[in-house]
C-alpha atoms as a PDB file:
ATOM      1  CA  MET A   1     128.711 114.660 107.751  1.00  0.00           C
ATOM      2  CA  SER A   2     125.543 114.297 108.963  1.00  0.00           C
ATOM      3  CA  THR A   3     123.824 114.952 112.404  1.00  0.00           C
ATOM      4  CA  VAL A   4     122.320 112.058 114.747  1.00  0.00           C
ATOM      5  CA  SER A   5     119.660 112.575 117.101  1.00  0.00           C
ATOM      6  CA  THR A   6     117.761 110.375 119.214  1.00  0.00           C
ATOM      7  CA  LEU A   7     114.470 110.762 120.794  1.00  0.00           C
ATOM      8  CA  LEU A   8     111.514 108.769 121.945  1.00  0.00           C
ATOM      9  CA  VAL A   9     108.395 109.000 120.959  1.00  0.00           C
ATOM     10  CA  PRO A  10     105.012 108.165 122.748  1.00  0.00           C
ATOM     11  CA  PHE A  11     103.048 105.063 121.644  1.00  0.00           C
ATOM     12  CA  ARG A  12     100.187 104.554 123.443  1.00  0.00           C
ATOM     13  CA  GLU A  13     100.985 104.250 127.137  1.00  0.00           C
ATOM     14  CA  TRP A  14     105.191 103.040 125.619  1.00  0.00           C
ATOM     15  CA  GLN A  15     107.788 104.569 123.933  1.00  0.00           C
ATOM     16  CA  THR A  16     109.435 103.912 120.727  1.00  0.00           C
ATOM     17  CA  TRP A  17     113.007 104.696 120.579  1.00  0.00           C
ATOM     18  CA  VAL A  18     113.491 106.739 116.976  1.00  0.00           C
ATOM     19  CA  ARG A  19     117.579 107.996 115.576  1.00  0.00           C
ATOM     20  CA  VAL A  20     117.521 110.357 112.982  1.00  0.00           C
ATOM     21  CA  THR A  21     120.122 110.730 110.692  1.00  0.00           C
ATOM     22  CA  THR A  22     119.697 114.307 108.828  1.00  0.00           C
ATOM     23  CA  PRO A  23     121.759 115.429 106.044  1.00  0.00           C
ATOM     24  CA  ASP A  24     124.283 118.826 106.494  1.00  0.00           C
ATOM     25  CA  ARG A  25     123.840 119.388 103.325  1.00  0.00           C
ATOM     26  CA  PRO A  26     120.216 118.258 102.257  1.00  0.00           C
ATOM     27  CA  ARG A  27     119.282 117.490  98.655  1.00  0.00           C
ATOM     28  CA  SER A  28     116.071 118.965  97.219  1.00  0.00           C
ATOM     29  CA  GLY A  29     112.992 117.088  96.386  1.00  0.00           C
ATOM     30  CA  THR A  30     114.490 114.610  98.498  1.00  0.00           C
ATOM     31  CA  ILE A  31     111.655 112.655 101.328  1.00  0.00           C
ATOM     32  CA  PRO A  32     113.090 110.947 104.585  1.00  0.00           C
ATOM     33  CA  LEU A  33     113.492 107.123 103.993  1.00  0.00           C
ATOM     34  CA  VAL A  34     112.439 105.034 107.618  1.00  0.00           C
ATOM     35  CA  VAL A  35     114.027 101.458 107.747  1.00  0.00           C
ATOM     36  CA  LEU A  36     112.353  99.138 109.602  1.00  0.00           C
ATOM     37  CA  HIS A  37     114.702  96.415 111.031  1.00  0.00           C
ATOM     38  CA  GLY A  38     114.185  92.802 110.991  1.00  0.00           C
ATOM     39  CA  GLY A  39     113.596  90.039 113.808  1.00  0.00           C
ATOM     40  CA  PRO A  40     111.190  90.861 114.611  1.00  0.00           C
ATOM     41  CA  GLY A  41     112.682  91.528 118.289  1.00  0.00           C
ATOM     42  CA  MET A  42     116.575  92.307 116.140  1.00  0.00           C
ATOM     43  CA  ALA A  43     116.339  96.001 116.762  1.00  0.00           C
ATOM     44  CA  HIS A  44     117.596  98.529 114.709  1.00  0.00           C
ATOM     45  CA  ASP A  45     121.486  97.997 114.956  1.00  0.00           C
ATOM     46  CA  TYR A  46     122.220  95.571 112.493  1.00  0.00           C
ATOM     47  CA  VAL A  47     121.001  97.654 109.763  1.00  0.00           C
ATOM     48  CA  ARG A  48     122.128 101.181 110.989  1.00  0.00           C
ATOM     49  CA  ASN A  49     125.117 101.354 108.483  1.00  0.00           C
ATOM     50  CA  LEU A  50     122.179 102.536 106.107  1.00  0.00           C
ATOM     51  CA  ALA A  51     122.058 105.857 107.675  1.00  0.00           C
ATOM     52  CA  ALA A  52     125.198 106.580 105.325  1.00  0.00           C
ATOM     53  CA  LEU A  53     122.644 107.454 102.788  1.00  0.00           C
ATOM     54  CA  ALA A  54     121.922 110.629 104.947  1.00  0.00           C
ATOM     55  CA  ASP A  55     125.604 111.853 103.080  1.00  0.00           C
ATOM     56  CA  GLU A  56     125.007 109.647 100.045  1.00  0.00           C
ATOM     57  CA  THR A  57     121.979 110.869  98.841  1.00  0.00           C
ATOM     58  CA  GLY A  58     121.092 114.270 100.886  1.00  0.00           C
ATOM     59  CA  ARG A  59     118.209 112.780 102.444  1.00  0.00           C
ATOM     60  CA  THR A  60     117.201 111.983 106.119  1.00  0.00           C
ATOM     61  CA  VAL A  61     117.460 108.680 107.208  1.00  0.00           C
ATOM     62  CA  ILE A  62     115.361 107.428 109.877  1.00  0.00           C
ATOM     63  CA  HIS A  63     115.737 103.995 112.148  1.00  0.00           C
ATOM     64  CA  TYR A  64     113.615 103.052 114.788  1.00  0.00           C
ATOM     65  CA  ASP A  65     114.024 100.152 117.526  1.00  0.00           C
ATOM     66  CA  GLN A  66     109.809  98.234 117.024  1.00  0.00           C
ATOM     67  CA  LEU A  67     107.985  97.760 120.498  1.00  0.00           C
ATOM     68  CA  GLY A  68     109.789  95.198 122.300  1.00  0.00           C
ATOM     69  CA  CYS A  69     113.049  95.446 121.312  1.00  0.00           C
ATOM     70  CA  GLY A  70     116.130  97.383 121.608  1.00  0.00           C
ATOM     71  CA  ARG A  71     115.805 100.689 123.606  1.00  0.00           C
ATOM     72  CA  SER A  72     111.768 101.202 122.782  1.00  0.00           C
ATOM     73  CA  THR A  73     109.505  99.886 125.902  1.00  0.00           C
ATOM     74  CA  HIS A  74     110.595  96.321 126.340  1.00  0.00           C
ATOM     75  CA  LEU A  75     106.881  94.331 127.156  1.00  0.00           C
ATOM     76  CA  PRO A  76     107.662  90.755 128.590  1.00  0.00           C
ATOM     77  CA  ASP A  77     104.828  89.659 130.448  1.00  0.00           C
ATOM     78  CA  ALA A  78     102.148  90.469 127.668  1.00  0.00           C
ATOM     79  CA  GLU A  79     100.017  87.718 126.016  1.00  0.00           C
ATOM     80  CA  THR A  80     100.647  85.889 123.048  1.00  0.00           C
ATOM     81  CA  GLU A  81      98.006  87.483 121.352  1.00  0.00           C
ATOM     82  CA  PHE A  82      99.302  91.098 121.925  1.00  0.00           C
ATOM     83  CA  TRP A  83     102.411  90.467 119.074  1.00  0.00           C
ATOM     84  CA  THR A  84     100.282  91.228 115.776  1.00  0.00           C
ATOM     85  CA  PRO A  85     101.519  92.909 112.542  1.00  0.00           C
ATOM     86  CA  GLN A  86      98.694  95.033 112.930  1.00  0.00           C
ATOM     87  CA  LEU A  87     100.370  96.052 116.424  1.00  0.00           C
ATOM     88  CA  PHE A  88     103.863  97.426 114.461  1.00  0.00           C
ATOM     89  CA  VAL A  89     101.572  98.945 111.784  1.00  0.00           C
ATOM     90  CA  ASP A  90     100.098 100.847 114.033  1.00  0.00           C
ATOM     91  CA  GLU A  91     103.569 101.674 115.481  1.00  0.00           C
ATOM     92  CA  PHE A  92     104.929 102.914 111.935  1.00  0.00           C
ATOM     93  CA  GLU A  93     101.430 105.037 111.732  1.00  0.00           C
ATOM     94  CA  ASN A  94     101.886 106.638 114.847  1.00  0.00           C
ATOM     95  CA  LEU A  95     105.782 107.477 114.263  1.00  0.00           C
ATOM     96  CA  LEU A  96     104.324 108.967 110.767  1.00  0.00           C
ATOM     97  CA  ARG A  97     102.115 111.378 112.480  1.00  0.00           C
ATOM     98  CA  HIS A  98     104.555 112.603 115.401  1.00  0.00           C
ATOM     99  CA  PHE A  99     106.853 113.577 112.266  1.00  0.00           C
ATOM    100  CA  GLY A 100     104.491 115.545 110.768  1.00  0.00           C
ATOM    101  CA  SER A 101     102.620 113.170 108.290  1.00  0.00           C
ATOM    102  CA  GLY A 102     104.406 113.704 105.328  1.00  0.00           C
ATOM    103  CA  SER A 103     105.859 111.451 102.070  1.00  0.00           C
ATOM    104  CA  VAL A 104     108.547 108.922 102.797  1.00  0.00           C
ATOM    105  CA  HIS A 105     110.368 106.186 101.544  1.00  0.00           C
ATOM    106  CA  VAL A 106     110.243 102.293 103.577  1.00  0.00           C
ATOM    107  CA  LEU A 107     112.608  99.751 103.389  1.00  0.00           C
ATOM    108  CA  GLY A 108     111.873  96.681 105.487  1.00  0.00           C
ATOM    109  CA  GLN A 109     114.696  94.345 105.851  1.00  0.00           C
ATOM    110  CA  SER A 110     113.690  90.666 106.740  1.00  0.00           C
ATOM    111  CA  TRP A 111     110.555  91.048 109.257  1.00  0.00           C
ATOM    112  CA  GLY A 112     110.767  94.443 108.565  1.00  0.00           C
ATOM    113  CA  GLY A 113     110.124  93.801 104.951  1.00  0.00           C
ATOM    114  CA  MET A 114     107.103  91.656 105.936  1.00  0.00           C
ATOM    115  CA  LEU A 115     106.170  94.469 107.794  1.00  0.00           C
ATOM    116  CA  GLY A 116     106.788  96.771 105.147  1.00  0.00           C
ATOM    117  CA  ALA A 117     104.276  94.856 102.951  1.00  0.00           C
ATOM    118  CA  GLU A 118     102.045  95.161 105.667  1.00  0.00           C
ATOM    119  CA  ILE A 119     101.750  98.825 105.278  1.00  0.00           C
ATOM    120  CA  ALA A 120     101.928  98.919 102.061  1.00  0.00           C
ATOM    121  CA  VAL A 121      98.546  96.829 101.541  1.00  0.00           C
ATOM    122  CA  ARG A 122      96.983  99.038 103.648  1.00  0.00           C
ATOM    123  CA  ARG A 123      97.825 102.404 100.930  1.00  0.00           C
ATOM    124  CA  ILE A 124      99.297 104.530 103.924  1.00  0.00           C
ATOM    125  CA  PRO A 125      99.081 107.910 101.845  1.00  0.00           C
ATOM    126  CA  GLN A 126     102.441 108.961 103.219  1.00  0.00           C
ATOM    127  CA  VAL A 127     103.801 106.311 101.757  1.00  0.00           C
ATOM    128  CA  GLN A 128     105.622 107.161  98.036  1.00  0.00           C
ATOM    129  CA  SER A 129     107.615 103.882  97.891  1.00  0.00           C
ATOM    130  CA  LEU A 130     108.814 100.177  99.421  1.00  0.00           C
ATOM    131  CA  ALA A 131     112.146  98.595  99.280  1.00  0.00           C
ATOM    132  CA  ILE A 132     111.116  94.888 100.606  1.00  0.00           C
ATOM    133  CA  CYS A 133     114.632  93.005 101.242  1.00  0.00           C
ATOM    134  CA  ASN A 134     115.729  89.868 101.792  1.00  0.00           C
ATOM    135  CA  SER A 135     112.358  89.129 103.347  1.00  0.00           C
ATOM    136  CA  PRO A 136     109.721  85.889 102.335  1.00  0.00           C
ATOM    137  CA  ALA A 137     105.970  87.124 101.100  1.00  0.00           C
ATOM    138  CA  SER A 138     104.784  83.784 103.110  1.00  0.00           C
ATOM    139  CA  MET A 139     105.546  82.105 106.039  1.00  0.00           C
ATOM    140  CA  ARG A 140     104.888  78.574 104.356  1.00  0.00           C
ATOM    141  CA  LEU A 141     107.583  79.507 101.266  1.00  0.00           C
ATOM    142  CA  TRP A 142     109.888  80.597 103.977  1.00  0.00           C
ATOM    143  CA  ALA A 143     109.830  77.468 105.991  1.00  0.00           C
ATOM    144  CA  GLN A 144     110.080  75.451 102.715  1.00  0.00           C
ATOM    145  CA  GLY A 145     112.856  77.074 101.674  1.00  0.00           C
ATOM    146  CA  ALA A 146     114.429  76.353 104.825  1.00  0.00           C
ATOM    147  CA  ALA A 147     114.247  73.029 104.839  1.00  0.00           C
ATOM    148  CA  GLU A 148     115.700  72.746 101.360  1.00  0.00           C
ATOM    149  CA  LEU A 149     118.782  74.561 102.577  1.00  0.00           C
ATOM    150  CA  ARG A 150     119.132  72.293 105.290  1.00  0.00           C
ATOM    151  CA  ALA A 151     119.021  69.626 103.243  1.00  0.00           C
ATOM    152  CA  LEU A 152     122.383  70.704 101.992  1.00  0.00           C
ATOM    153  CA  LEU A 153     123.831  71.298 105.263  1.00  0.00           C
ATOM    154  CA  PRO A 154     126.582  68.177 106.077  1.00  0.00           C
ATOM    155  CA  GLN A 155     124.802  65.630 107.345  1.00  0.00           C
ATOM    156  CA  GLU A 156     125.759  65.719 110.613  1.00  0.00           C
ATOM    157  CA  VAL A 157     124.444  68.875 111.249  1.00  0.00           C
ATOM    158  CA  GLN A 158     121.270  68.171 110.107  1.00  0.00           C
ATOM    159  CA  ASP A 159     120.565  65.553 112.412  1.00  0.00           C
ATOM    160  CA  THR A 160     122.039  67.700 115.523  1.00  0.00           C
ATOM    161  CA  LEU A 161     119.486  69.893 114.409  1.00  0.00           C
ATOM    162  CA  ASP A 162     116.865  67.418 113.988  1.00  0.00           C
ATOM    163  CA  ARG A 163     117.419  65.436 117.127  1.00  0.00           C
ATOM    164  CA  HIS A 164     117.008  68.985 119.825  1.00  0.00           C
ATOM    165  CA  GLU A 165     113.714  69.722 117.648  1.00  0.00           C
ATOM    166  CA  ALA A 166     112.318  66.855 118.202  1.00  0.00           C
ATOM    167  CA  ASP A 167     113.446  66.852 121.976  1.00  0.00           C
ATOM    168  CA  GLY A 168     112.991  70.532 122.209  1.00  0.00           C
ATOM    169  CA  THR A 169     116.644  71.356 123.344  1.00  0.00           C
ATOM    170  CA  VAL A 170     117.116  74.104 121.271  1.00  0.00           C
ATOM    171  CA  THR A 171     118.935  75.424 123.581  1.00  0.00           C
ATOM    172  CA  ASP A 172     121.956  73.123 123.872  1.00  0.00           C
ATOM    173  CA  PRO A 173     125.352  74.114 123.230  1.00  0.00           C
ATOM    174  CA  ASP A 174     125.875  71.462 119.972  1.00  0.00           C
ATOM    175  CA  TYR A 175     121.864  73.112 118.595  1.00  0.00           C
ATOM    176  CA  LEU A 176     123.916  76.543 119.068  1.00  0.00           C
ATOM    177  CA  GLU A 177     126.669  75.264 116.605  1.00  0.00           C
ATOM    178  CA  ALA A 178     124.560  73.290 114.265  1.00  0.00           C
ATOM    179  CA  THR A 179     122.405  76.530 113.723  1.00  0.00           C
ATOM    180  CA  GLY A 180     125.641  78.941 113.203  1.00  0.00           C
ATOM    181  CA  VAL A 181     126.693  76.188 110.937  1.00  0.00           C
ATOM    182  CA  PHE A 182     123.481  77.140 108.575  1.00  0.00           C
ATOM    183  CA  TYR A 183     123.692  80.862 109.775  1.00  0.00           C
ATOM    184  CA  SER A 184     127.229  81.334 107.985  1.00  0.00           C
ATOM    185  CA  ARG A 185     126.211  80.343 104.530  1.00  0.00           C
ATOM    186  CA  HIS A 186     122.745  81.420 104.784  1.00  0.00           C
ATOM    187  CA  VAL A 187     122.794  84.747 107.324  1.00  0.00           C
ATOM    188  CA  CYS A 188     125.263  86.412 107.427  1.00  0.00           C
ATOM    189  CA  ARG A 189     128.687  85.132 105.385  1.00  0.00           C
ATOM    190  CA  ILE A 190     131.372  88.062 106.954  1.00  0.00           C
ATOM    191  CA  VAL A 191     133.662  85.821 109.125  1.00  0.00           C
ATOM    192  CA  PRO A 192     133.898  87.499 112.075  1.00  0.00           C
ATOM    193  CA  THR A 193     130.351  88.521 112.345  1.00  0.00           C
ATOM    194  CA  PRO A 194     129.893  92.111 112.056  1.00  0.00           C
ATOM    195  CA  GLN A 195     129.482  94.205 115.059  1.00  0.00           C
ATOM    196  CA  ASP A 196     126.199  95.641 114.089  1.00  0.00           C
ATOM    197  CA  PHE A 197     124.696  92.710 113.997  1.00  0.00           C
ATOM    198  CA  VAL A 198     126.713  91.422 116.845  1.00  0.00           C
ATOM    199  CA  ASP A 199     124.881  93.828 118.877  1.00  0.00           C
ATOM    200  CA  SER A 200     121.591  93.646 117.589  1.00  0.00           C
ATOM    201  CA  GLU A 201     121.491  89.438 118.366  1.00  0.00           C
ATOM    202  CA  LEU A 202     122.798  90.338 121.734  1.00  0.00           C
ATOM    203  CA  GLN A 203     120.436  92.133 122.419  1.00  0.00           C
ATOM    204  CA  MET A 204     117.641  89.814 121.359  1.00  0.00           C
ATOM    205  CA  GLU A 205     119.022  87.440 122.996  1.00  0.00           C
ATOM    206  CA  ALA A 206     118.857  89.008 126.289  1.00  0.00           C
ATOM    207  CA  GLU A 207     115.241  89.409 126.171  1.00  0.00           C
ATOM    208  CA  PRO A 208     113.555  87.432 123.365  1.00  0.00           C
ATOM    209  CA  THR A 209     110.470  87.672 124.343  1.00  0.00           C
ATOM    210  CA  VAL A 210     108.807  89.207 120.970  1.00  0.00           C
ATOM    211  CA  TYR A 211     111.291  86.669 118.384  1.00  0.00           C
ATOM    212  CA  HIS A 212     110.599  83.611 120.395  1.00  0.00           C
ATOM    213  CA  THR A 213     106.573  84.676 120.283  1.00  0.00           C
ATOM    214  CA  MET A 214     106.284  85.224 116.538  1.00  0.00           C
ATOM    215  CA  ASN A 215     109.272  83.660 115.169  1.00  0.00           C
ATOM    216  CA  GLY A 216     110.509  81.016 117.560  1.00  0.00           C
ATOM    217  CA  PRO A 217     114.177  79.744 118.512  1.00  0.00           C
ATOM    218  CA  ASN A 218     116.066  80.577 115.169  1.00  0.00           C
ATOM    219  CA  GLU A 219     115.796  81.568 111.541  1.00  0.00           C
ATOM    220  CA  PHE A 220     114.712  78.223 110.223  1.00  0.00           C
ATOM    221  CA  HIS A 221     112.864  76.303 112.826  1.00  0.00           C
ATOM    222  CA  VAL A 222     109.482  78.853 112.955  1.00  0.00           C
ATOM    223  CA  ILE A 223     107.153  78.180 115.821  1.00  0.00           C
ATOM    224  CA  GLY A 224     105.436  81.413 116.397  1.00  0.00           C
ATOM    225  CA  THR A 225     102.919  82.609 115.982  1.00  0.00           C
ATOM    226  CA  LEU A 226     104.164  84.323 112.024  1.00  0.00           C
ATOM    227  CA  ARG A 227     104.550  80.494 110.946  1.00  0.00           C
ATOM    228  CA  ASP A 228     101.316  81.017 108.725  1.00  0.00           C
ATOM    229  CA  TRP A 229     101.187  84.324 108.479  1.00  0.00           C
ATOM    230  CA  SER A 230     101.094  85.541 104.325  1.00  0.00           C
ATOM    231  CA  VAL A 231     100.633  88.855 102.215  1.00  0.00           C
ATOM    232  CA  ILE A 232     100.234  86.772  99.033  1.00  0.00           C
ATOM    233  CA  ASP A 233      96.738  87.343  98.955  1.00  0.00           C
ATOM    234  CA  ARG A 234      97.069  90.808  99.499  1.00  0.00           C
ATOM    235  CA  LEU A 235      99.762  92.170  97.132  1.00  0.00           C
ATOM    236  CA  ALA A 236      97.915  93.324  94.435  1.00  0.00           C
ATOM    237  CA  SER A 237      96.535  96.020  96.270  1.00  0.00           C
ATOM    238  CA  VAL A 238      99.904  97.657  96.527  1.00  0.00           C
ATOM    239  CA  SER A 239     100.027 100.724  94.602  1.00  0.00           C
ATOM    240  CA  VAL A 240     103.335 101.891  95.285  1.00  0.00           C
ATOM    241  CA  PRO A 241     106.771 101.103  93.295  1.00  0.00           C
ATOM    242  CA  THR A 242     108.589  98.229  94.730  1.00  0.00           C
ATOM    243  CA  LEU A 243     112.137  96.946  94.701  1.00  0.00           C
ATOM    244  CA  VAL A 244     112.964  93.639  95.763  1.00  0.00           C
ATOM    245  CA  VAL A 245     116.213  92.502  96.681  1.00  0.00           C
ATOM    246  CA  ALA A 246     117.788  89.031  98.035  1.00  0.00           C
ATOM    247  CA  GLY A 247     121.476  87.779  97.902  1.00  0.00           C
ATOM    248  CA  GLU A 248     122.427  84.448  96.115  1.00  0.00           C
ATOM    249  CA  PHE A 249     122.717  82.273  98.869  1.00  0.00           C
ATOM    250  CA  ASP A 250     120.249  84.330 101.059  1.00  0.00           C
ATOM    251  CA  GLU A 251     117.984  82.185 103.162  1.00  0.00           C
ATOM    252  CA  ALA A 252     114.787  84.276 101.699  1.00  0.00           C
ATOM    253  CA  THR A 253     115.536  81.409  98.415  1.00  0.00           C
ATOM    254  CA  PRO A 254     113.870  83.249  94.837  1.00  0.00           C
ATOM    255  CA  ALA A 255     110.517  81.320  95.502  1.00  0.00           C
ATOM    256  CA  THR A 256     110.180  83.116  98.736  1.00  0.00           C
ATOM    257  CA  TRP A 257     110.048  86.313  97.318  1.00  0.00           C
ATOM    258  CA  GLN A 258     109.109  85.451  93.678  1.00  0.00           C
ATOM    259  CA  PRO A 259     105.123  87.016  94.300  1.00  0.00           C
ATOM    260  CA  PHE A 260     106.269  90.268  95.446  1.00  0.00           C
ATOM    261  CA  LEU A 261     107.220  90.082  91.886  1.00  0.00           C
ATOM    262  CA  ASP A 262     105.130  88.502  90.391  1.00  0.00           C
ATOM    263  CA  LEU A 263     101.686  90.882  92.060  1.00  0.00           C
ATOM    264  CA  ILE A 264     102.791  94.024  92.924  1.00  0.00           C
ATOM    265  CA  PRO A 265     102.292  95.954  90.042  1.00  0.00           C
ATOM    266  CA  GLY A 266     105.153  97.179  88.318  1.00  0.00           C
ATOM    267  CA  SER A 267     107.861  95.902  91.393  1.00  0.00           C
ATOM    268  CA  ILE A 268     111.341  95.230  89.936  1.00  0.00           C
ATOM    269  CA  GLY A 269     113.683  93.313  91.111  1.00  0.00           C
ATOM    270  CA  HIS A 270     117.459  92.553  92.413  1.00  0.00           C
ATOM    271  CA  VAL A 271     120.028  89.758  93.562  1.00  0.00           C
ATOM    272  CA  PHE A 272     123.249  90.588  94.937  1.00  0.00           C
ATOM    273  CA  ALA A 273     125.680  87.721  93.906  1.00  0.00           C
ATOM    274  CA  GLY A 274     127.773  86.049  96.239  1.00  0.00           C
ATOM    275  CA  ALA A 275     125.442  87.460  99.142  1.00  0.00           C
ATOM    276  CA  SER A 276     123.602  86.140 101.828  1.00  0.00           C
ATOM    277  CA  HIS A 277     120.579  87.313 103.819  1.00  0.00           C
ATOM    278  CA  CYS A 278     122.717  90.666 105.121  1.00  0.00           C
ATOM    279  CA  THR A 279     123.915  91.674 102.008  1.00  0.00           C
ATOM    280  CA  HIS A 280     123.478  95.196 103.565  1.00  0.00           C
ATOM    281  CA  LEU A 281     126.302  93.883 105.707  1.00  0.00           C
ATOM    282  CA  GLU A 282     128.000  92.133 103.204  1.00  0.00           C
ATOM    283  CA  GLN A 283     128.385  94.406  99.817  1.00  0.00           C
ATOM    284  CA  PRO A 284     127.686  97.830 101.661  1.00  0.00           C
ATOM    285  CA  GLU A 285     128.557  99.966  98.912  1.00  0.00           C
ATOM    286  CA  GLU A 286     127.177  98.213  96.238  1.00  0.00           C
ATOM    287  CA  PHE A 287     123.443  97.494  98.891  1.00  0.00           C
ATOM    288  CA  ARG A 288     122.908 101.270  99.588  1.00  0.00           C
ATOM    289  CA  ALA A 289     123.441 101.886  95.505  1.00  0.00           C
ATOM    290  CA  VAL A 290     121.079 100.635  94.368  1.00  0.00           C
ATOM    291  CA  ILE A 291     118.397 101.336  97.149  1.00  0.00           C
ATOM    292  CA  ALA A 292     119.644 104.736  96.350  1.00  0.00           C
ATOM    293  CA  ARG A 293     118.707 104.756  92.357  1.00  0.00           C
ATOM    294  CA  PHE A 294     115.777 103.702  93.371  1.00  0.00           C
ATOM    295  CA  LEU A 295     114.858 106.136  96.099  1.00  0.00           C
ATOM    296  CA  ASP A 296     116.151 109.004  93.527  1.00  0.00           C
ATOM    297  CA  THR A 297     113.729 107.561  91.141  1.00  0.00           C
ATOM    298  CA  HIS A 298     110.902 108.062  93.272  1.00  0.00           C
ATOM    299  CA  ASP A 299     111.598 110.964  94.791  1.00  0.00           C
ATOM    300  CA  PRO A 300     108.386 113.879  94.529  1.00  0.00           C
ATOM    301  CA  GLN A 301     109.599 117.092  92.252  1.00  0.00           C
ATOM    302  CA  HIS A 302     108.940 118.826  95.278  1.00  0.00           C
ATOM    303  CA  ASP A 303     110.066 119.929  98.711  1.00  0.00           C
ATOM    304  CA  LEU A 304     108.166 119.008 101.399  1.00  0.00           C
END
């Protein structure tokens, strides 16, 4: 069985909470996997089942709560302009320095995949590979995909969403219930919702600064600072092996992630039939098997 430890890593005047899962039997030649959670601001809980890769692959798995959420420092009074992708790239690089700047694989889910792309285009030398999971290459494409999926919802659900968004009453119980219809189709198709996802969602709702500032009130009504974000024009700069995965019913529709495959040299893709946005929760063994094969292929041939 693996060993789990937690620590607080200083980042500027704040702290980043980190969870390290170390295999009892490390496999020679493997390097750690750093997992980037989504949101922004959803904390690591809903992706912590990826820690099983420690036992399954003999590699260390590092989770952390990004600044502003979970068990890391919260900054509810920070200015809107404070919350930028560069902030989270800086936090990632700070963690690499703390752990000795050795080589790592990076896996990002949803916003985490967007952050992973931001990291990869900067060609940070310690990053050996990138797995982009359920993520868009631009928020314009994400919004277009969300609109297409919303158009397939029952008409009364669409009307409820439209009415409350126009009125600015996005905390109304009727709006939240209508949002749940979209989520049950395209975010997580498991009933009841897995506790790991519930844990991430509850901490975000308790202190939603990052999510509401950068994203908006929910997954498909993106009115935050990321609404114009795109990495498409920089993807040709990615030089590490890249895997792109998504679910068949994912809110990240094929058009949102196709630019990764079109523009990152040598990138490969995998779509999980029957899954949606939280593929790793809906099909955990299959998801980890695909990730493990990719990581094994791109481990260096020596110990670090």
